Amino acid sequence: ESSMAAKIRKVNYVYVKAPNRAGQATRVLTALRDANVNLLAFSGFPERRGTAQIDLVTDDPSGLKRVARREGWKLSRTRRAFLVQGTDVVGAALAPVAKVAAKKINVIAADAVAAGMGRFGMIFWVSPRHYARAAKALGAR
């Protein structure tokens, strides 16, 4: 299977802001696990003034919203990204970003990992105003 056989999906996500302190991601992930809310992707990073942003990508938005209400989390409005899942070959992350670059669309952030057992995953973001055009270029569903 070549890297071209990677599956590219349109995904929705929300984020929650948290203090940039030890244990905050654990608190969020524990609450989601305990409610059986499965994540497709998770990304946390520091912002300014001691705050962190935790992006949560799930196919269970209602479950996530239920947990957020119970935990008192303030969720962002729904945003969009692309999720790539495929075979871990040399250059696996290249094809999707090259396709959007060819359309002069900037990738504003990306995270990719080798998942073991010959698999890789990547999530990446483009500007909302370029999202539909990028989805078309990627053949993303």
PDB file of C-alpha atoms in Angstrom, residues 9-12 79-83 105 124-136 138 140:
ATOM      1  CA  ARG A   9     -11.103  12.738   6.424  1.00  0.00           C
ATOM      2  CA  LYS A  10     -12.692  16.055   7.190  1.00  0.00           C
ATOM      3  CA  VAL A  11     -13.009  16.258  10.968  1.00  0.00           C
ATOM      4  CA  ASN A  12     -14.590  18.657  13.395  1.00  0.00           C
ATOM      5  CA  ARG A  79     -13.726  24.118  14.013  1.00  0.00           C
ATOM      6  CA  ARG A  80     -12.388  21.935  11.203  1.00  0.00           C
ATOM      7  CA  ALA A  81      -9.207  20.065  10.352  1.00  0.00           C
ATOM      8  CA  PHE A  82      -8.076  17.125   8.242  1.00  0.00           C
ATOM      9  CA  LEU A  83      -7.230  13.701   9.644  1.00  0.00           C
ATOM     10  CA  ILE A 105      -3.029  26.868   0.371  1.00  0.00           C
ATOM     11  CA  PHE A 124      -3.412  19.319   9.926  1.00  0.00           C
ATOM     12  CA  TRP A 125      -5.131  22.652   9.746  1.00  0.00           C
ATOM     13  CA  VAL A 126      -5.671  25.239   7.019  1.00  0.00           C
ATOM     14  CA  SER A 127      -7.336  28.622   7.229  1.00  0.00           C
ATOM     15  CA  PRO A 128     -11.165  28.301   7.392  1.00  0.00           C
ATOM     16  CA  ARG A 129     -11.489  30.332   4.195  1.00  0.00           C
ATOM     17  CA  HIS A 130      -9.413  27.720   2.328  1.00  0.00           C
ATOM     18  CA  TYR A 131     -10.975  24.639   3.929  1.00  0.00           C
ATOM     19  CA  ALA A 132     -13.472  23.705   1.186  1.00  0.00           C
ATOM     20  CA  ARG A 133     -10.880  24.182  -1.559  1.00  0.00           C
ATOM     21  CA  ALA A 134      -8.333  22.102   0.383  1.00  0.00           C
ATOM     22  CA  ALA A 135     -10.915  19.346   0.980  1.00  0.00           C
ATOM     23  CA  LYS A 136     -11.579  19.190  -2.755  1.00  0.00           C
ATOM     24  CA  LEU A 138      -7.426  16.214  -1.030  1.00  0.00           C
ATOM     25  CA  ALA A 140     -11.417  14.418   1.689  1.00  0.00           C
TER      26      ALA A 140
END
